[in-house]
PDB file of C-alpha atoms in Angstrom:
ATOM      1  CA  UNK A1023       0.000   0.000   0.000  1.00  0.00           C
ATOM      2  CA  UNK A1024       1.501   3.306  -1.097  1.00  0.00           C
ATOM      3  CA  UNK A1025       2.015   6.006   1.492  1.00  0.00           C
ATOM      4  CA  UNK A1026       0.892   9.461   0.515  1.00  0.00           C
ATOM      5  CA  UNK A1027       2.972  12.251   2.028  1.00  0.00           C
ATOM      6  CA  UNK A1028       0.986  15.340   2.800  1.00  0.00           C
ATOM      7  CA  UNK A1029       3.089  18.483   3.021  1.00  0.00           C
ATOM      8  CA  UNK A1030       2.950  20.134   6.398  1.00  0.00           C
ATOM      9  CA  UNK A1031       1.147  23.411   6.584  1.00  0.00           C
ATOM     10  CA  UNK A1032       3.526  26.354   6.824  1.00  0.00           C
ATOM     11  CA  UNK A1033       2.576  29.110   9.157  1.00  0.00           C
ATOM     12  CA  UNK A1034       2.946  32.571   7.653  1.00  0.00           C
ATOM     13  CA  UNK A1035       5.036  34.918   9.778  1.00  0.00           C
ATOM     14  CA  UNK A1036       2.931  37.228  11.870  1.00  0.00           C
ATOM     15  CA  UNK A1037       3.009  40.806  10.670  1.00  0.00           C
ATOM     16  CA  UNK A1038       5.033  43.197  12.785  1.00  0.00           C
ATOM     17  CA  UNK A1039       3.012  45.370  15.142  1.00  0.00           C
ATOM     18  CA  UNK A1040       2.015  48.743  13.776  1.00  0.00           C
ATOM     19  CA  UNK A1041       4.047  50.563  16.403  1.00  0.00           C
ATOM     20  CA  UNK A1042       7.215  48.670  15.478  1.00  0.00           C
ATOM     21  CA  UNK A1043       6.680  49.363  11.774  1.00  0.00           C
ATOM     22  CA  UNK A1044       6.288  53.052  12.503  1.00  0.00           C
ATOM     23  CA  UNK A1045       9.504  53.055  14.529  1.00  0.00           C
ATOM     24  CA  UNK A1046      11.374  51.307  11.734  1.00  0.00           C
ATOM     25  CA  UNK A1047      10.200  53.959   9.279  1.00  0.00           C
ATOM     26  CA  UNK A1048      11.241  56.785  11.594  1.00  0.00           C
ATOM     27  CA  UNK A1049      14.688  55.325  12.370  1.00  0.00           C
ATOM     28  CA  UNK A1050      16.401  56.695   9.214  1.00  0.00           C
ATOM     29  CA  UNK A1051      14.861  60.122   9.836  1.00  0.00           C
ATOM     30  CA  UNK A1052      16.039  60.059  13.442  1.00  0.00           C
ATOM     31  CA  UNK A1053      19.550  59.114  12.291  1.00  0.00           C
ATOM     32  CA  UNK A1054      19.628  61.959   9.769  1.00  0.00           C
ATOM     33  CA  UNK A1055      18.366  64.397  12.397  1.00  0.00           C
ATOM     34  CA  UNK A1056      21.027  63.235  14.883  1.00  0.00           C
ATOM     35  CA  UNK A1057      23.770  63.690  12.280  1.00  0.00           C
ATOM     36  CA  UNK A1058      22.518  67.196  11.444  1.00  0.00           C
ATOM     37  CA  UNK A1059      22.458  68.170  15.132  1.00  0.00           C
ATOM     38  CA  UNK A1060      25.986  66.801  15.595  1.00  0.00           C
ATOM     39  CA  UNK A1061      27.279  68.733  12.585  1.00  0.00           C
ATOM     40  CA  UNK A1062      25.570  71.921  13.761  1.00  0.00           C
ATOM     41  CA  UNK A1063      27.266  71.502  17.134  1.00  0.00           C
ATOM     42  CA  UNK A1064      30.697  70.844  15.642  1.00  0.00           C
ATOM     43  CA  UNK A1065      30.684  73.627  13.037  1.00  0.00           C
ATOM     44  CA  UNK A1066      31.409  76.484  15.511  1.00  0.00           C
ATOM     45  CA  UNK A1067      34.270  74.549  17.081  1.00  0.00           C
ATOM     46  CA  UNK A1068      35.694  73.656  13.658  1.00  0.00           C
ATOM     47  CA  UNK A1069      35.473  77.300  12.597  1.00  0.00           C
ATOM     48  CA  UNK A1070      37.327  78.265  15.765  1.00  0.00           C
ATOM     49  CA  UNK A1071      40.140  75.819  14.987  1.00  0.00           C
ATOM     50  CA  UNK A1072      40.159  76.915  11.355  1.00  0.00           C
ATOM     51  CA  UNK A1073      40.579  80.569  12.346  1.00  0.00           C
ATOM     52  CA  UNK A1074      43.266  79.760  14.909  1.00  0.00           C
ATOM     53  CA  UNK A1075      45.427  78.200  12.178  1.00  0.00           C
ATOM     54  CA  UNK A1076      45.296  81.293   9.947  1.00  0.00           C
ATOM     55  CA  UNK A1077      47.658  84.237  10.007  1.00  0.00           C
ATOM     56  CA  UNK A1078      47.964  87.628   8.357  1.00  0.00           C
ATOM     57  CA  UNK A1079      45.503  88.659   5.677  1.00  0.00           C
ATOM     58  CA  UNK A1080      44.025  85.159   5.552  1.00  0.00           C
ATOM     59  CA  UNK A1081      42.272  85.840   8.866  1.00  0.00           C
ATOM     60  CA  UNK A1082      39.804  88.134   7.120  1.00  0.00           C
ATOM     61  CA  UNK A1083      38.955  85.512   4.491  1.00  0.00           C
ATOM     62  CA  UNK A1084      36.024  83.176   4.834  1.00  0.00           C
ATOM     63  CA  UNK A1085      37.805  80.085   3.481  1.00  0.00           C
ATOM     64  CA  UNK A1086      36.763  76.748   4.931  1.00  0.00           C
ATOM     65  CA  UNK A1087      40.361  75.541   5.062  1.00  0.00           C
ATOM     66  CA  UNK A1088      43.545  77.500   5.846  1.00  0.00           C
ATOM     67  CA  UNK A1089      45.770  77.639   2.795  1.00  0.00           C
ATOM     68  CA  UNK A1090      48.919  77.719   4.930  1.00  0.00           C
ATOM     69  CA  UNK A1091      48.142  76.282   8.383  1.00  0.00           C
ATOM     70  CA  UNK A1092      50.356  77.718  11.086  1.00  0.00           C
ATOM     71  CA  UNK A1093      50.744  77.287  14.841  1.00  0.00           C
ATOM     72  CA  UNK A1094      51.993  80.845  15.241  1.00  0.00           C
ATOM     73  CA  UNK A1095      48.875  81.958  17.116  1.00  0.00           C
ATOM     74  CA  UNK A1096      49.226  79.112  19.604  1.00  0.00           C
ATOM     75  CA  UNK A1097      52.892  79.907  20.178  1.00  0.00           C
ATOM     76  CA  UNK A1098      52.071  83.558  20.814  1.00  0.00           C
ATOM     77  CA  UNK A1099      49.366  82.628  23.296  1.00  0.00           C
ATOM     78  CA  UNK A1100      51.532  80.109  25.170  1.00  0.00           C
ATOM     79  CA  UNK A1101      54.381  82.631  25.360  1.00  0.00           C
ATOM     80  CA  UNK A1102      52.084  85.255  26.860  1.00  0.00           C
ATOM     81  CA  UNK A1103      52.746  85.364  30.593  1.00  0.00           C
ATOM     82  CA  UNK A1104      49.413  87.035  31.338  1.00  0.00           C
ATOM     83  CA  UNK A1105      47.490  84.241  29.643  1.00  0.00           C
ATOM     84  CA  UNK A1106      49.427  81.533  31.506  1.00  0.00           C
ATOM     85  CA  UNK A1107      48.712  83.335  34.785  1.00  0.00           C
ATOM     86  CA  UNK A1108      45.014  83.514  33.901  1.00  0.00           C
ATOM     87  CA  UNK A1109      45.042  79.808  33.011  1.00  0.00           C
ATOM     88  CA  UNK A1110      46.569  78.977  36.383  1.00  0.00           C
ATOM     89  CA  UNK A1111      43.995  81.174  38.133  1.00  0.00           C
ATOM     90  CA  UNK A1112      41.135  79.418  36.348  1.00  0.00           C
ATOM     91  CA  UNK A1113      42.458  76.009  37.375  1.00  0.00           C
ATOM     92  CA  UNK A1114      42.860  77.058  41.007  1.00  0.00           C
ATOM     93  CA  UNK A1115      39.451  78.736  41.208  1.00  0.00           C
ATOM     94  CA  UNK A1116      37.734  75.873  39.373  1.00  0.00           C
ATOM     95  CA  UNK A1117      39.283  73.071  41.441  1.00  0.00           C
ATOM     96  CA  UNK A1118      38.843  74.809  44.822  1.00  0.00           C
ATOM     97  CA  UNK A1119      35.266  75.909  44.088  1.00  0.00           C
ATOM     98  CA  UNK A1120      34.264  72.473  42.778  1.00  0.00           C
ATOM     99  CA  UNK A1121      35.837  70.687  45.748  1.00  0.00           C
ATOM    100  CA  UNK A1122      34.135  72.958  48.291  1.00  0.00           C
ATOM    101  CA  UNK A1123      30.812  72.710  46.449  1.00  0.00           C
ATOM    102  CA  UNK A1124      30.933  68.897  46.453  1.00  0.00           C
ATOM    103  CA  UNK A1125      31.940  68.757  50.121  1.00  0.00           C
ATOM    104  CA  UNK A1126      29.207  71.096  51.344  1.00  0.00           C
ATOM    105  CA  UNK A1127      26.551  69.899  48.895  1.00  0.00           C
ATOM    106  CA  UNK A1128      27.044  66.238  49.811  1.00  0.00           C
ATOM    107  CA  UNK A1129      26.116  66.916  53.465  1.00  0.00           C
ATOM    108  CA  UNK A1130      23.225  69.202  52.552  1.00  0.00           C
ATOM    109  CA  UNK A1131      21.877  66.818  49.907  1.00  0.00           C
ATOM    110  CA  UNK A1132      22.149  63.868  52.288  1.00  0.00           C
ATOM    111  CA  UNK A1133      20.124  65.755  54.882  1.00  0.00           C
ATOM    112  CA  UNK A1134      17.452  66.706  52.347  1.00  0.00           C
ATOM    113  CA  UNK A1135      17.264  63.179  50.958  1.00  0.00           C
ATOM    114  CA  UNK A1136      17.440  61.118  54.167  1.00  0.00           C
ATOM    115  CA  UNK A1137      16.445  63.119  57.248  1.00  0.00           C
ATOM    116  CA  UNK A1138      12.849  63.752  58.204  1.00  0.00           C
ATOM    117  CA  UNK A1139      12.930  67.514  57.983  1.00  0.00           C
ATOM    118  CA  UNK A1140       9.763  69.612  57.936  1.00  0.00           C
ATOM    119  CA  UNK A1141       9.007  71.191  54.567  1.00  0.00           C
ATOM    120  CA  UNK A1142      12.034  69.782  52.771  1.00  0.00           C
ATOM    121  CA  UNK A1143      10.524  70.750  49.442  1.00  0.00           C
ATOM    122  CA  UNK A1144      10.342  74.369  50.533  1.00  0.00           C
ATOM    123  CA  UNK A1145      13.968  74.270  51.704  1.00  0.00           C
ATOM    124  CA  UNK A1146      15.105  72.840  48.367  1.00  0.00           C
ATOM    125  CA  UNK A1147      13.073  75.448  46.493  1.00  0.00           C
ATOM    126  CA  UNK A1148      14.710  78.201  48.541  1.00  0.00           C
ATOM    127  CA  UNK A1149      18.149  76.781  47.709  1.00  0.00           C
ATOM    128  CA  UNK A1150      17.326  76.644  44.005  1.00  0.00           C
ATOM    129  CA  UNK A1151      15.992  80.211  44.050  1.00  0.00           C
ATOM    130  CA  UNK A1152      19.586  81.415  44.428  1.00  0.00           C
ATOM    131  CA  UNK A1153      20.373  80.181  40.912  1.00  0.00           C
ATOM    132  CA  UNK A1154      17.552  82.298  39.449  1.00  0.00           C
ATOM    133  CA  UNK A1155      18.913  85.487  40.971  1.00  0.00           C
ATOM    134  CA  UNK A1156      20.538  87.691  38.274  1.00  0.00           C
ATOM    135  CA  UNK A1157      24.279  87.932  38.835  1.00  0.00           C
ATOM    136  CA  UNK A1158      24.448  91.435  37.396  1.00  0.00           C
ATOM    137  CA  UNK A1159      22.178  92.678  40.204  1.00  0.00           C
ATOM    138  CA  UNK A1160      24.790  91.866  42.864  1.00  0.00           C
ATOM    139  CA  UNK A1161      27.951  92.589  40.864  1.00  0.00           C
ATOM    140  CA  UNK A1162      28.169  96.291  41.772  1.00  0.00           C
ATOM    141  CA  UNK A1163      27.347  95.857  45.508  1.00  0.00           C
ATOM    142  CA  UNK A1164      29.798  92.978  45.708  1.00  0.00           C
ATOM    143  CA  UNK A1165      32.488  95.167  44.137  1.00  0.00           C
ATOM    144  CA  UNK A1166      32.017  97.699  46.948  1.00  0.00           C
ATOM    145  CA  UNK A1167      31.902  95.090  49.719  1.00  0.00           C
ATOM    146  CA  UNK A1168      34.927  93.224  48.391  1.00  0.00           C
ATOM    147  CA  UNK A1169      36.889  96.480  48.152  1.00  0.00           C
ATOM    148  CA  UNK A1170      36.058  97.331  51.768  1.00  0.00           C
ATOM    149  CA  UNK A1171      37.027  93.826  52.937  1.00  0.00           C
ATOM    150  CA  UNK A1172      40.307  93.901  51.028  1.00  0.00           C
ATOM    151  CA  UNK A1173      39.627  90.799  48.932  1.00  0.00           C
ATOM    152  CA  UNK A1174      38.948  92.614  45.661  1.00  0.00           C
ATOM    153  CA  UNK A1175      41.175  91.407  42.815  1.00  0.00           C
ATOM    154  CA  UNK A1176      42.101  88.200  44.663  1.00  0.00           C
ATOM    155  CA  UNK A1177      41.397  84.527  44.015  1.00  0.00           C
ATOM    156  CA  UNK A1178      39.527  84.299  47.318  1.00  0.00           C
ATOM    157  CA  UNK A1179      37.269  87.106  46.130  1.00  0.00           C
ATOM    158  CA  UNK A1180      36.397  84.979  43.085  1.00  0.00           C
ATOM    159  CA  UNK A1181      35.963  81.651  44.859  1.00  0.00           C
ATOM    160  CA  UNK A1182      33.372  82.884  47.385  1.00  0.00           C
ATOM    161  CA  UNK A1183      30.771  84.249  44.910  1.00  0.00           C
ATOM    162  CA  UNK A1184      31.321  81.436  42.413  1.00  0.00           C
ATOM    163  CA  UNK A1185      30.755  78.933  45.227  1.00  0.00           C
ATOM    164  CA  UNK A1186      27.550  80.740  46.158  1.00  0.00           C
ATOM    165  CA  UNK A1187      26.047  80.105  42.731  1.00  0.00           C
ATOM    166  CA  UNK A1188      27.572  76.643  42.220  1.00  0.00           C
ATOM    167  CA  UNK A1189      26.417  75.207  45.549  1.00  0.00           C
ATOM    168  CA  UNK A1190      22.615  75.254  44.879  1.00  0.00           C
ATOM    169  CA  UNK A1191      23.026  73.351  41.621  1.00  0.00           C
ATOM    170  CA  UNK A1192      25.265  70.781  43.309  1.00  0.00           C
ATOM    171  CA  UNK A1193      22.775  70.322  46.160  1.00  0.00           C
ATOM    172  CA  UNK A1194      19.872  69.834  43.760  1.00  0.00           C
ATOM    173  CA  UNK A1195      21.684  67.256  41.605  1.00  0.00           C
ATOM    174  CA  UNK A1196      23.124  65.272  44.522  1.00  0.00           C
ATOM    175  CA  UNK A1197      19.802  65.205  46.352  1.00  0.00           C
ATOM    176  CA  UNK A1198      18.197  63.328  43.465  1.00  0.00           C
ATOM    177  CA  UNK A1199      21.043  60.769  43.479  1.00  0.00           C
ATOM    178  CA  UNK A1200      20.954  60.183  47.233  1.00  0.00           C
ATOM    179  CA  UNK A1201      17.198  59.568  47.058  1.00  0.00           C
ATOM    180  CA  UNK A1202      17.765  56.651  44.669  1.00  0.00           C
ATOM    181  CA  UNK A1203      20.126  54.791  47.042  1.00  0.00           C
ATOM    182  CA  UNK A1204      18.159  52.162  49.007  1.00  0.00           C
ATOM    183  CA  UNK A1205      17.825  53.083  52.666  1.00  0.00           C
ATOM    184  CA  UNK A1206      18.173  49.395  53.624  1.00  0.00           C
ATOM    185  CA  UNK A1207      21.905  49.496  52.806  1.00  0.00           C
ATOM    186  CA  UNK A1208      22.479  52.342  55.216  1.00  0.00           C
ATOM    187  CA  UNK A1209      20.266  50.686  57.804  1.00  0.00           C
ATOM    188  CA  UNK A1210      22.292  47.477  57.593  1.00  0.00           C
ATOM    189  CA  UNK A1211      25.494  49.425  58.236  1.00  0.00           C
ATOM    190  CA  UNK A1212      23.931  51.056  61.299  1.00  0.00           C
ATOM    191  CA  UNK A1213      22.822  47.656  62.621  1.00  0.00           C
ATOM    192  CA  UNK A1214      26.388  46.366  62.186  1.00  0.00           C
ATOM    193  CA  UNK A1215      27.620  49.088  64.489  1.00  0.00           C
ATOM    194  CA  UNK A1216      28.569  51.899  62.128  1.00  0.00           C
ATOM    195  CA  UNK A1217      27.919  55.463  63.146  1.00  0.00           C
ATOM    196  CA  UNK A1218      25.715  57.626  60.897  1.00  0.00           C
ATOM    197  CA  UNK A1219      28.798  59.417  59.565  1.00  0.00           C
ATOM    198  CA  UNK A1220      30.570  56.108  58.872  1.00  0.00           C
ATOM    199  CA  UNK A1221      27.502  54.832  57.037  1.00  0.00           C
ATOM    200  CA  UNK A1222      27.428  58.017  55.011  1.00  0.00           C
ATOM    201  CA  UNK A1223      31.143  57.866  54.220  1.00  0.00           C
ATOM    202  CA  UNK A1224      31.525  54.128  53.594  1.00  0.00           C
ATOM    203  CA  UNK A1225      28.133  53.227  52.114  1.00  0.00           C
ATOM    204  CA  UNK A1226      26.375  56.243  50.645  1.00  0.00           C
ATOM    205  CA  UNK A1227      29.303  58.112  49.084  1.00  0.00           C
ATOM    206  CA  UNK A1228      30.773  55.092  47.195  1.00  0.00           C
ATOM    207  CA  UNK A1229      27.357  54.314  45.720  1.00  0.00           C
ATOM    208  CA  UNK A1230      26.885  57.964  44.736  1.00  0.00           C
ATOM    209  CA  UNK A1231      30.184  58.219  42.828  1.00  0.00           C
ATOM    210  CA  UNK A1232      28.484  58.476  39.390  1.00  0.00           C
ATOM    211  CA  UNK A1233      26.309  61.320  40.658  1.00  0.00           C
ATOM    212  CA  UNK A1234      29.250  63.041  42.328  1.00  0.00           C
ATOM    213  CA  UNK A1235      31.298  62.812  39.125  1.00  0.00           C
ATOM    214  CA  UNK A1236      28.419  64.242  37.097  1.00  0.00           C
ATOM    215  CA  UNK A1237      27.950  67.077  39.584  1.00  0.00           C
ATOM    216  CA  UNK A1238      31.680  67.826  39.606  1.00  0.00           C
ATOM    217  CA  UNK A1239      31.761  68.159  35.828  1.00  0.00           C
ATOM    218  CA  UNK A1240      28.708  70.429  35.751  1.00  0.00           C
ATOM    219  CA  UNK A1241      30.039  72.662  38.535  1.00  0.00           C
ATOM    220  CA  UNK A1242      33.547  72.871  37.079  1.00  0.00           C
ATOM    221  CA  UNK A1243      32.260  73.811  33.623  1.00  0.00           C
ATOM    222  CA  UNK A1244      30.014  76.552  35.025  1.00  0.00           C
ATOM    223  CA  UNK A1245      32.854  77.968  37.151  1.00  0.00           C
ATOM    224  CA  UNK A1246      35.380  77.726  34.313  1.00  0.00           C
ATOM    225  CA  UNK A1247      33.147  79.607  31.866  1.00  0.00           C
ATOM    226  CA  UNK A1248      31.825  82.256  34.282  1.00  0.00           C
ATOM    227  CA  UNK A1249      32.649  85.781  33.051  1.00  0.00           C
ATOM    228  CA  UNK A1250      30.565  88.511  34.712  1.00  0.00           C
ATOM    229  CA  UNK A1251      31.788  88.055  38.287  1.00  0.00           C
ATOM    230  CA  UNK A1252      35.345  87.463  37.104  1.00  0.00           C
ATOM    231  CA  UNK A1253      35.473  90.702  35.137  1.00  0.00           C
ATOM    232  CA  UNK A1254      33.741  92.714  37.877  1.00  0.00           C
ATOM    233  CA  UNK A1255      35.827  91.511  40.813  1.00  0.00           C
ATOM    234  CA  UNK A1256      39.261  91.720  39.160  1.00  0.00           C
ATOM    235  CA  UNK A1257      41.263  94.573  37.701  1.00  0.00           C
ATOM    236  CA  UNK A1258      44.778  93.199  37.113  1.00  0.00           C
ATOM    237  CA  UNK A1259      46.172  90.125  35.323  1.00  0.00           C
ATOM    238  CA  UNK A1260      47.254  88.624  38.665  1.00  0.00           C
ATOM    239  CA  UNK A1261      43.706  87.482  39.496  1.00  0.00           C
ATOM    240  CA  UNK A1262      41.950  87.332  36.118  1.00  0.00           C
ATOM    241  CA  UNK A1263      40.636  84.035  34.819  1.00  0.00           C
ATOM    242  CA  UNK A1264      40.910  82.918  31.206  1.00  0.00           C
ATOM    243  CA  UNK A1265      37.519  84.210  29.944  1.00  0.00           C
ATOM    244  CA  UNK A1266      38.454  87.701  31.145  1.00  0.00           C
ATOM    245  CA  UNK A1267      42.035  87.428  29.913  1.00  0.00           C
ATOM    246  CA  UNK A1268      40.818  86.516  26.427  1.00  0.00           C
ATOM    247  CA  UNK A1269      38.459  89.508  26.459  1.00  0.00           C
ATOM    248  CA  UNK A1270      41.437  91.778  27.193  1.00  0.00           C
ATOM    249  CA  UNK A1271      43.609  90.385  24.403  1.00  0.00           C
ATOM    250  CA  UNK A1272      45.142  93.181  22.324  1.00  0.00           C
ATOM    251  CA  UNK A1273      46.834  93.162  18.940  1.00  0.00           C
ATOM    252  CA  UNK A1274      50.350  94.261  18.113  1.00  0.00           C
ATOM    253  CA  UNK A1275      49.016  97.771  17.412  1.00  0.00           C
ATOM    254  CA  UNK A1276      45.805  99.723  17.864  1.00  0.00           C
ATOM    255  CA  UNK A1277      44.562  98.810  14.375  1.00  0.00           C
ATOM    256  CA  UNK A1278      45.252  95.085  14.719  1.00  0.00           C
ATOM    257  CA  UNK A1279      42.398  92.744  15.659  1.00  0.00           C
ATOM    258  CA  UNK A1280      43.771  89.685  17.503  1.00  0.00           C
ATOM    259  CA  UNK A1281      41.280  87.276  15.959  1.00  0.00           C
ATOM    260  CA  UNK A1282      43.847  84.522  15.483  1.00  0.00           C
ATOM    261  CA  UNK A1283      45.227  84.638  19.022  1.00  0.00           C
ATOM    262  CA  UNK A1284      41.742  84.864  20.540  1.00  0.00           C
ATOM    263  CA  UNK A1285      40.700  81.781  18.558  1.00  0.00           C
ATOM    264  CA  UNK A1286      43.840  79.897  19.590  1.00  0.00           C
ATOM    265  CA  UNK A1287      43.332  80.829  23.245  1.00  0.00           C
ATOM    266  CA  UNK A1288      39.681  79.741  23.053  1.00  0.00           C
ATOM    267  CA  UNK A1289      40.728  76.347  21.698  1.00  0.00           C
ATOM    268  CA  UNK A1290      43.304  75.964  24.486  1.00  0.00           C
ATOM    269  CA  UNK A1291      40.823  76.756  27.277  1.00  0.00           C
ATOM    270  CA  UNK A1292      38.241  74.401  25.765  1.00  0.00           C
ATOM    271  CA  UNK A1293      40.595  71.414  25.761  1.00  0.00           C
ATOM    272  CA  UNK A1294      40.489  70.825  29.569  1.00  0.00           C
ATOM    273  CA  UNK A1295      36.702  70.586  29.438  1.00  0.00           C
ATOM    274  CA  UNK A1296      36.842  68.120  26.552  1.00  0.00           C
ATOM    275  CA  UNK A1297      39.422  66.003  28.384  1.00  0.00           C
ATOM    276  CA  UNK A1298      37.266  65.958  31.520  1.00  0.00           C
ATOM    277  CA  UNK A1299      34.226  64.794  29.573  1.00  0.00           C
ATOM    278  CA  UNK A1300      36.228  62.112  27.732  1.00  0.00           C
ATOM    279  CA  UNK A1301      37.911  60.788  30.878  1.00  0.00           C
ATOM    280  CA  UNK A1302      34.719  60.680  32.947  1.00  0.00           C
ATOM    281  CA  UNK A1303      32.373  59.848  30.080  1.00  0.00           C
ATOM    282  CA  UNK A1304      31.193  56.534  31.527  1.00  0.00           C
ATOM    283  CA  UNK A1305      30.595  57.977  34.970  1.00  0.00           C
ATOM    284  CA  UNK A1306      28.705  60.957  33.530  1.00  0.00           C
ATOM    285  CA  UNK A1307      26.402  58.700  31.527  1.00  0.00           C
ATOM    286  CA  UNK A1308      25.899  56.430  34.530  1.00  0.00           C
ATOM    287  CA  UNK A1309      25.157  59.441  36.693  1.00  0.00           C
ATOM    288  CA  UNK A1310      22.682  60.981  34.267  1.00  0.00           C
ATOM    289  CA  UNK A1311      20.793  57.695  33.855  1.00  0.00           C
ATOM    290  CA  UNK A1312      20.902  56.719  37.532  1.00  0.00           C
ATOM    291  CA  UNK A1313      17.401  56.193  38.823  1.00  0.00           C
ATOM    292  CA  UNK A1314      15.830  56.387  35.372  1.00  0.00           C
ATOM    293  CA  UNK A1315      14.532  52.811  35.684  1.00  0.00           C
ATOM    294  CA  UNK A1316      13.109  51.381  38.886  1.00  0.00           C
ATOM    295  CA  UNK A1317      12.158  47.855  39.712  1.00  0.00           C
TER     296      UNK A1317
END
């Protein structure tokens, strides 16, 4: 008796959900948009580098590429003692202000995130209100007060007001990170005999490293780029920071516009920020995404 083989029925693949099809169609558009945004962000920096490599009459041209690239502008900037002093001042002010902001903000943020304080939301709102206050409104009074106190045109006179505006932002960012750390970990340390400060130092701070790194970068960038207070509270090159020093750049004569040296100096002062972001890139991303997903 012959056996008849009946082909098995093949199941047609289920159509992709409508939402997934829509996302697949939008993916190329999203990629193109991302590339355009990236190019738009890089064009100013490329133009800055392009200008810094030009000299002489070529500086006034709008060419996309320097015909004779030269490092003369960079050499002039690096040989300028006033600029090197300003660069050192910016590093000192930025590092000291960031360190103090992290130290003070970590205690304040821990208290706002962990302790049962009455009206914590109101306290945090009052702290954040400092950042909305216009700096120009206090620049002139601060000039008078600093002159009377004898700290005008000093690094200390720059660190104090910069810390005042950097601290609220640091407190706000760190508070959100401390809230995401499970309280059970701290409670276990207290049960094991640790003091509250030891639990904070040995349990909370290590877990909050991504948030601390993110906060440090944000604070340092804001302090490094700050101009209004730096130009108001200084009058000599001994205490000026790099944004102010670049603003006071002068040409070889009264008719010369130091476009090339200003561009070269701007590239030099931008490099530390780029290096910071590249070195701490993973921690910044981890800090920004911390607490985004629960469960």
